[in-house]
Amino acid sequence: MALEWLKNLFGIKRAAPPLAVAPGIYHAMQEAAGLYTRFHLRVERDGSGMLIANAAAAARLSPTGVLIAKGLLDGKSADTVLQDLVANFRGATVDMMRADIAKVDALITQITTPGDTYPIYNLDDAALSPYSAQLIAPLQASLPLADPEKLLPIINKLWDAGIPHVTLLAPPVPDATHLVRAIERAEDLGMIAGVRGRASDLWNVDLLTALIQAGVDHITFIYASDDPSVHDALCGAGDHAAATALLAWLEANQLCAVAEVPLVQTTLFVLNTTVTTLIAQGADNIAFVAYVTTDEALAEQDGIFTADAMPQVATMVEEAAHEAHARFIWDPPVQRDPAQSLAAQVQRGPRCSGDVAVRVEPDGSVIPPRGPYKSAGNLLQMPWDTIWHHEVFRRYRERVEAPTHCDRCPGLAICAADCPREPAGWAQL
């Protein structure tokens, strides 16, 4: 993924509305040396966008990048695209615009053969904020695995809404037929598609091979600790061995591996060696999720974190990730549920992946990534725009858009969406 390439393009200002490219999704196909690449360009309300290639790689684009990409994918010459830029934008010389066209052209070539296909979206980059960028929809949806007759209509609706990335949440002993069918449907539409689960439930060569053939783009699995005893205490006996074998197989078969690291006291003790091991074995994409509570007695009993401990925990985590040069994402902190064991809650995992995501239940209920577990509407029964502007998301927007960085923990990526010490910003029960 080439997010860095186009950041400089955000400096060019639009002359005036209307937008150069109207919001929505545009499709294109290109052929080179007998190989075809499918492109999907999603344009947001502010004119920025996302370019997806072969349902595998994604790059964020500024409004100028959107106009350039749309023109090139439509088969326009560089000179014609330059004319479009001059007509729609100001603040840059012709030479700068020509250079930008060349960069976007190179980006289109690069993302057709990406080396790492898992999009990482942290909100510390203002260009990736789901609301400052005026996104028409989230960038990803997490779906608990269900029968195809329930799941496929939801995947169709997500694509219609402009959501380009879906992650299937696999339960213990998942139905292989259901997983493969859902991945096939997402691939048919052109979506980036992944599977998340416990290594013990995914480490099956026949299943993994079938998923690759269906077009899966990434496998996300829990990797609690480099220490097998710590890991297995949270994920089940033998799961560390399964995770190690799974990671090696994914590396050998060049399938993107995303390690989900649950943060509790026992895993934090060996976090540096855990991250180092993951990077050395090929998993340079890491998702961190902290388990937290306002109950100090429960925190001591389960070895989890209180609200006041979160800044120090986040500092340790981000320093470890940066030292190892790991690409990482913060999942919203998860409120500890005393009704189930800590191990069961860790295996269940976060509500969804990050703050530019939603969770959609098998009945169609759409749940935001943070705050109380409340539905914003039913995807199968309501227009997406109605759901996206529901009161539930309005309250979420207000929290995400409010200033959350402070002198106590300046510069932490986890603080960009909400203060980790604030329970209202956790994924609540």
CSV table of C-alpha atoms in Angstrom, one decimal, residues 115-406:
chain,number,residue,atom,x,y,z
A,115,GLY,CA,4.1,-6.5,-1.6
A,116,ASP,CA,1.8,-6.2,1.4
A,117,THR,CA,-2.0,-6.1,0.8
A,118,TYR,CA,-3.5,-5.3,4.2
A,119,PRO,CA,-4.6,-1.7,4.5
A,120,ILE,CA,-3.7,-0.1,7.8
A,121,TYR,CA,-5.8,2.9,8.9
A,122,ASN,CA,-4.9,4.8,12.0
A,123,LEU,CA,-6.6,8.1,12.8
A,124,ASP,CA,-3.3,9.9,13.6
A,125,ASP,CA,-3.2,10.8,9.9
A,126,ALA,CA,-5.9,13.5,9.5
A,127,ALA,CA,-6.3,12.5,5.9
A,128,LEU,CA,-7.7,9.1,7.1
A,129,SER,CA,-10.2,10.4,9.6
A,130,PRO,CA,-13.6,9.0,8.7
A,131,TYR,CA,-15.2,12.4,9.4
A,132,SER,CA,-12.7,15.1,8.5
A,133,ALA,CA,-12.5,13.3,5.1
A,134,GLN,CA,-16.3,13.2,5.0
A,135,LEU,CA,-16.3,9.5,4.1
A,136,ILE,CA,-19.5,8.2,2.4
A,137,ALA,CA,-19.1,5.0,4.5
A,138,PRO,CA,-16.6,3.2,6.7
A,139,LEU,CA,-13.6,1.6,5.0
A,140,GLN,CA,-14.1,-1.8,6.5
A,141,ALA,CA,-16.8,-4.1,8.0
A,142,SER,CA,-16.4,-7.0,10.3
A,143,LEU,CA,-19.0,-9.8,9.9
A,144,PRO,CA,-19.5,-12.8,12.2
A,145,LEU,CA,-19.6,-15.9,10.0
A,146,ALA,CA,-23.1,-17.1,9.2
A,147,ASP,CA,-25.0,-19.2,6.6
A,148,PRO,CA,-24.5,-17.9,3.1
A,149,GLU,CA,-28.2,-17.1,2.7
A,150,LYS,CA,-27.7,-14.6,5.6
A,151,LEU,CA,-24.2,-13.4,4.9
A,152,LEU,CA,-24.2,-12.9,1.1
A,153,PRO,CA,-27.0,-10.3,1.0
A,154,ILE,CA,-25.1,-8.3,3.7
A,155,ILE,CA,-21.9,-8.4,1.6
A,156,ASN,CA,-23.9,-7.2,-1.4
A,157,LYS,CA,-25.3,-4.3,0.6
A,158,LEU,CA,-21.9,-3.4,2.0
A,159,TRP,CA,-20.5,-3.2,-1.5
A,160,ASP,CA,-23.5,-1.1,-2.6
A,161,ALA,CA,-22.8,1.3,0.3
A,162,GLY,CA,-19.2,1.7,-0.9
A,163,ILE,CA,-17.5,-0.3,1.8
A,164,PRO,CA,-14.5,-1.9,0.1
A,165,HIS,CA,-13.1,-4.2,2.8
A,166,VAL,CA,-14.8,-7.0,4.7
A,167,THR,CA,-13.3,-9.2,7.4
A,168,LEU,CA,-15.2,-12.4,8.4
A,169,LEU,CA,-15.1,-13.3,12.1
A,170,ALA,CA,-14.6,-17.1,12.3
A,171,PRO,CA,-16.0,-18.9,15.4
A,172,PRO,CA,-14.5,-22.0,16.9
A,173,VAL,CA,-14.4,-24.8,14.3
A,174,PRO,CA,-15.8,-22.6,11.5
A,175,ASP,CA,-17.8,-24.0,8.6
A,176,ALA,CA,-15.2,-24.1,5.7
A,177,THR,CA,-18.0,-24.0,3.1
A,178,HIS,CA,-19.5,-20.9,4.6
A,179,LEU,CA,-16.1,-19.2,4.8
A,180,VAL,CA,-15.1,-20.0,1.3
A,181,ARG,CA,-18.5,-19.0,-0.2
A,182,ALA,CA,-18.4,-15.6,1.6
A,183,ILE,CA,-14.8,-14.9,0.4
A,184,GLU,CA,-15.8,-15.9,-3.1
A,185,ARG,CA,-18.7,-13.4,-3.1
A,186,ALA,CA,-16.5,-10.6,-1.8
A,187,GLU,CA,-13.9,-11.3,-4.4
A,188,ASP,CA,-16.5,-11.4,-7.2
A,189,LEU,CA,-17.6,-7.9,-6.2
A,190,GLY,CA,-14.0,-6.6,-6.0
A,191,MET,CA,-13.8,-6.2,-2.2
A,192,ILE,CA,-10.7,-6.7,-0.1
A,193,ALA,CA,-11.6,-9.8,2.0
A,194,GLY,CA,-10.0,-11.3,5.1
A,195,VAL,CA,-10.7,-13.8,7.9
A,196,ARG,CA,-10.1,-13.3,11.6
A,197,GLY,CA,-10.0,-16.1,14.1
A,198,ARG,CA,-8.0,-18.2,16.6
A,199,ALA,CA,-5.0,-20.0,15.0
A,200,SER,CA,-6.3,-23.4,16.2
A,201,ASP,CA,-9.5,-22.8,14.2
A,202,LEU,CA,-7.7,-21.6,11.1
A,203,TRP,CA,-4.6,-23.8,10.9
A,204,ASN,CA,-5.8,-26.3,8.4
A,205,VAL,CA,-4.0,-26.5,5.1
A,206,ASP,CA,-7.0,-27.6,3.1
A,207,LEU,CA,-9.1,-24.7,4.5
A,208,LEU,CA,-6.3,-22.2,3.9
A,209,THR,CA,-5.7,-23.4,0.4
A,210,ALA,CA,-9.4,-23.2,-0.4
A,211,LEU,CA,-9.5,-19.6,1.0
A,212,ILE,CA,-6.5,-18.6,-1.2
A,213,GLN,CA,-8.3,-20.1,-4.3
A,214,ALA,CA,-11.4,-18.2,-3.3
A,215,GLY,CA,-9.4,-14.9,-3.3
A,216,VAL,CA,-8.8,-14.2,0.4
A,217,ASP,CA,-6.4,-11.2,1.0
A,218,HIS,CA,-5.4,-11.6,4.6
A,219,ILE,CA,-5.6,-13.8,7.6
A,220,THR,CA,-5.9,-12.2,11.0
A,221,PHE,CA,-5.2,-14.4,14.0
A,222,ILE,CA,-4.6,-13.9,17.7
A,223,TYR,CA,-0.9,-13.9,18.8
A,224,ALA,CA,-1.0,-13.1,22.5
A,225,SER,CA,2.6,-13.7,23.4
A,226,ASP,CA,5.9,-15.1,22.4
A,227,ASP,CA,5.7,-17.1,25.6
A,228,PRO,CA,3.7,-20.3,24.8
A,229,SER,CA,2.4,-20.6,28.4
A,230,VAL,CA,1.1,-17.0,28.4
A,231,HIS,CA,-0.4,-17.4,24.9
A,232,ASP,CA,-2.1,-20.7,25.6
A,233,ALA,CA,-3.6,-19.5,28.8
A,234,LEU,CA,-5.6,-17.0,26.8
A,235,CYS,CA,-6.1,-18.8,23.5
A,236,GLY,CA,-6.3,-22.5,24.5
A,237,ALA,CA,-3.8,-25.4,24.9
A,238,GLY,CA,-1.7,-25.8,21.8
A,239,ASP,CA,-2.8,-22.6,20.2
A,240,HIS,CA,0.7,-21.1,20.3
A,241,ALA,CA,2.1,-24.0,18.3
A,242,ALA,CA,-0.8,-23.5,15.8
A,243,ALA,CA,-0.1,-19.8,15.6
A,244,THR,CA,3.5,-20.4,14.9
A,245,ALA,CA,2.8,-22.9,12.2
A,246,LEU,CA,0.1,-20.7,10.7
A,247,LEU,CA,2.4,-17.7,10.4
A,248,ALA,CA,5.1,-19.8,8.8
A,249,TRP,CA,2.6,-21.2,6.2
A,250,LEU,CA,1.2,-17.7,5.4
A,251,GLU,CA,4.8,-16.4,4.9
A,252,ALA,CA,5.7,-19.4,2.7
A,253,ASN,CA,2.5,-18.9,0.6
A,254,GLN,CA,2.9,-15.1,0.4
A,255,LEU,CA,-0.5,-14.5,2.0
A,256,CYS,CA,-0.7,-11.4,4.2
A,257,ALA,CA,-0.7,-12.2,8.0
A,258,VAL,CA,-2.1,-9.8,10.5
A,259,ALA,CA,-1.3,-10.6,14.2
A,260,GLU,CA,-3.9,-9.5,16.7
A,261,VAL,CA,-2.1,-8.9,20.0
A,262,PRO,CA,-4.4,-8.7,23.1
A,263,LEU,CA,-3.0,-6.4,25.7
A,264,VAL,CA,-3.3,-7.6,29.3
A,265,GLN,CA,-0.7,-7.5,32.1
A,266,THR,CA,0.8,-10.9,31.2
A,267,THR,CA,1.2,-10.1,27.5
A,268,LEU,CA,2.6,-6.6,28.2
A,269,PHE,CA,5.5,-8.1,30.2
A,270,VAL,CA,7.0,-9.7,27.0
A,271,LEU,CA,5.6,-7.4,24.4
A,272,ASN,CA,9.0,-6.4,23.0
A,273,THR,CA,10.0,-9.9,22.3
A,274,THR,CA,6.5,-10.7,21.0
A,275,VAL,CA,6.7,-7.9,18.4
A,276,THR,CA,10.2,-8.8,17.4
A,277,THR,CA,9.3,-12.4,16.9
A,278,LEU,CA,6.3,-11.5,14.8
A,279,ILE,CA,8.3,-9.2,12.5
A,280,ALA,CA,11.1,-11.8,12.2
A,281,GLN,CA,8.6,-14.4,11.1
A,282,GLY,CA,6.9,-12.2,8.5
A,283,ALA,CA,3.9,-10.7,10.3
A,284,ASP,CA,4.7,-7.0,9.9
A,285,ASN,CA,1.0,-6.0,10.3
A,286,ILE,CA,-0.1,-5.9,14.0
A,287,ALA,CA,-3.4,-5.0,15.5
A,288,PHE,CA,-3.3,-4.1,19.2
A,289,VAL,CA,-6.4,-4.4,21.4
A,290,ALA,CA,-6.4,-3.5,25.2
A,291,TYR,CA,-8.8,-5.0,27.7
A,292,VAL,CA,-9.9,-2.5,30.2
A,293,THR,CA,-12.2,-1.8,33.2
A,294,THR,CA,-13.2,0.9,35.6
A,295,ASP,CA,-13.4,-1.8,38.4
A,296,GLU,CA,-10.0,-1.8,40.1
A,297,ALA,CA,-10.8,-5.1,41.9
A,298,LEU,CA,-11.6,-6.7,38.6
A,299,ALA,CA,-8.5,-5.3,37.0
A,300,GLU,CA,-6.3,-6.8,39.7
A,301,GLN,CA,-8.2,-10.1,39.6
A,302,ASP,CA,-8.0,-10.6,35.8
A,303,GLY,CA,-4.7,-8.8,35.2
A,304,ILE,CA,-6.1,-6.2,32.9
A,305,PHE,CA,-5.8,-2.4,32.9
A,306,THR,CA,-7.7,0.4,34.5
A,307,ALA,CA,-8.4,3.7,32.7
A,308,ASP,CA,-5.6,5.5,34.3
A,309,ALA,CA,-3.0,2.9,33.2
A,310,MET,CA,-3.9,3.2,29.5
A,311,PRO,CA,-1.5,6.1,28.6
A,312,GLN,CA,1.5,4.2,30.0
A,313,VAL,CA,0.4,1.0,28.3
A,314,ALA,CA,-0.1,2.8,25.0
A,315,THR,CA,3.3,4.4,25.2
A,316,MET,CA,5.0,1.1,25.8
A,317,VAL,CA,3.1,-0.5,22.9
A,318,GLU,CA,3.8,2.2,20.4
A,319,GLU,CA,7.4,2.4,21.3
A,320,ALA,CA,7.8,-1.4,20.8
A,321,ALA,CA,6.1,-1.2,17.4
A,322,HIS,CA,8.2,1.8,16.2
A,323,GLU,CA,11.4,0.2,17.4
A,324,ALA,CA,10.6,-3.0,15.4
A,325,HIS,CA,9.4,-0.9,12.4
A,326,ALA,CA,6.1,-2.6,12.6
A,327,ARG,CA,3.0,-1.4,10.8
A,328,PHE,CA,0.2,-1.4,13.4
A,329,ILE,CA,-3.4,-0.4,14.1
A,330,TRP,CA,-5.2,0.3,17.3
A,331,ASP,CA,-8.5,-1.4,17.8
A,332,PRO,CA,-10.7,0.5,20.2
A,333,PRO,CA,-10.1,-0.6,23.8
A,334,VAL,CA,-12.6,-3.4,24.9
A,335,GLN,CA,-14.4,-3.1,28.2
A,336,ARG,CA,-13.9,-6.2,30.2
A,337,ASP,CA,-17.1,-8.4,30.5
A,338,PRO,CA,-17.1,-10.2,33.9
A,339,ALA,CA,-19.8,-12.5,32.7
A,340,GLN,CA,-17.3,-14.5,30.7
A,341,SER,CA,-13.7,-15.5,31.3
A,342,LEU,CA,-10.9,-13.3,30.1
A,343,ALA,CA,-9.7,-16.1,27.8
A,344,ALA,CA,-13.2,-16.3,26.2
A,345,GLN,CA,-13.3,-12.6,25.7
A,346,VAL,CA,-9.9,-12.5,24.1
A,347,GLN,CA,-10.8,-15.3,21.8
A,348,ARG,CA,-13.9,-13.5,20.8
A,349,GLY,CA,-11.8,-10.4,20.1
A,350,PRO,CA,-12.7,-6.8,19.3
A,351,ARG,CA,-16.0,-5.6,17.9
A,352,CYS,CA,-14.4,-4.6,14.6
A,353,SER,CA,-11.0,-3.6,13.2
A,354,GLY,CA,-10.2,0.0,14.0
A,355,ASP,CA,-12.1,3.3,13.9
A,356,VAL,CA,-12.8,3.4,10.2
A,357,ALA,CA,-14.8,0.1,10.5
A,358,VAL,CA,-18.2,-1.1,11.6
A,359,ARG,CA,-19.6,-4.4,12.8
A,360,VAL,CA,-22.6,-5.9,11.0
A,361,GLU,CA,-24.4,-8.8,12.7
A,362,PRO,CA,-26.0,-11.6,10.7
A,363,ASP,CA,-29.5,-10.0,11.2
A,364,GLY,CA,-28.2,-6.9,9.5
A,365,SER,CA,-27.7,-4.7,12.6
A,366,VAL,CA,-24.9,-2.1,12.1
A,367,ILE,CA,-22.8,-1.4,15.2
A,368,PRO,CA,-20.3,1.4,15.5
A,369,PRO,CA,-16.7,0.6,16.7
A,370,ARG,CA,-16.9,2.4,20.0
A,371,GLY,CA,-19.4,3.3,22.7
A,372,PRO,CA,-22.4,1.2,23.8
A,373,TYR,CA,-23.4,-1.8,21.8
A,374,LYS,CA,-26.3,-0.1,20.0
A,375,SER,CA,-27.5,-0.6,16.5
A,376,ALA,CA,-27.6,2.4,14.1
A,377,GLY,CA,-30.1,0.5,11.9
A,378,ASN,CA,-30.5,-2.6,9.8
A,379,LEU,CA,-28.5,-2.8,6.6
A,380,LEU,CA,-31.0,-5.2,5.0
A,381,GLN,CA,-33.9,-2.9,5.6
A,382,MET,CA,-32.7,0.7,5.6
A,383,PRO,CA,-30.8,3.0,3.1
A,384,TRP,CA,-27.1,3.2,4.0
A,385,ASP,CA,-27.2,7.0,4.2
A,386,THR,CA,-30.0,6.8,6.9
A,387,ILE,CA,-27.8,4.4,9.0
A,388,TRP,CA,-24.6,6.5,8.5
A,389,HIS,CA,-26.4,9.6,9.9
A,390,HIS,CA,-28.2,7.8,12.8
A,391,GLU,CA,-27.9,9.3,16.3
A,392,VAL,CA,-25.6,6.4,17.3
A,393,PHE,CA,-23.0,7.5,14.7
A,394,ARG,CA,-23.6,11.2,15.4
A,395,ARG,CA,-22.5,10.7,19.0
A,396,TYR,CA,-19.6,8.7,17.8
A,397,ARG,CA,-18.6,11.4,15.4
A,398,GLU,CA,-18.7,14.0,18.2
A,399,ARG,CA,-16.3,12.0,20.3
A,400,VAL,CA,-13.9,11.2,17.4
A,401,GLU,CA,-13.9,14.9,16.2
A,402,ALA,CA,-13.3,16.3,19.7
A,403,PRO,CA,-9.7,17.2,20.6
A,404,THR,CA,-8.2,14.2,22.5
A,405,HIS,CA,-4.5,14.8,22.5
A,406,CYS,CA,-3.1,16.3,25.7
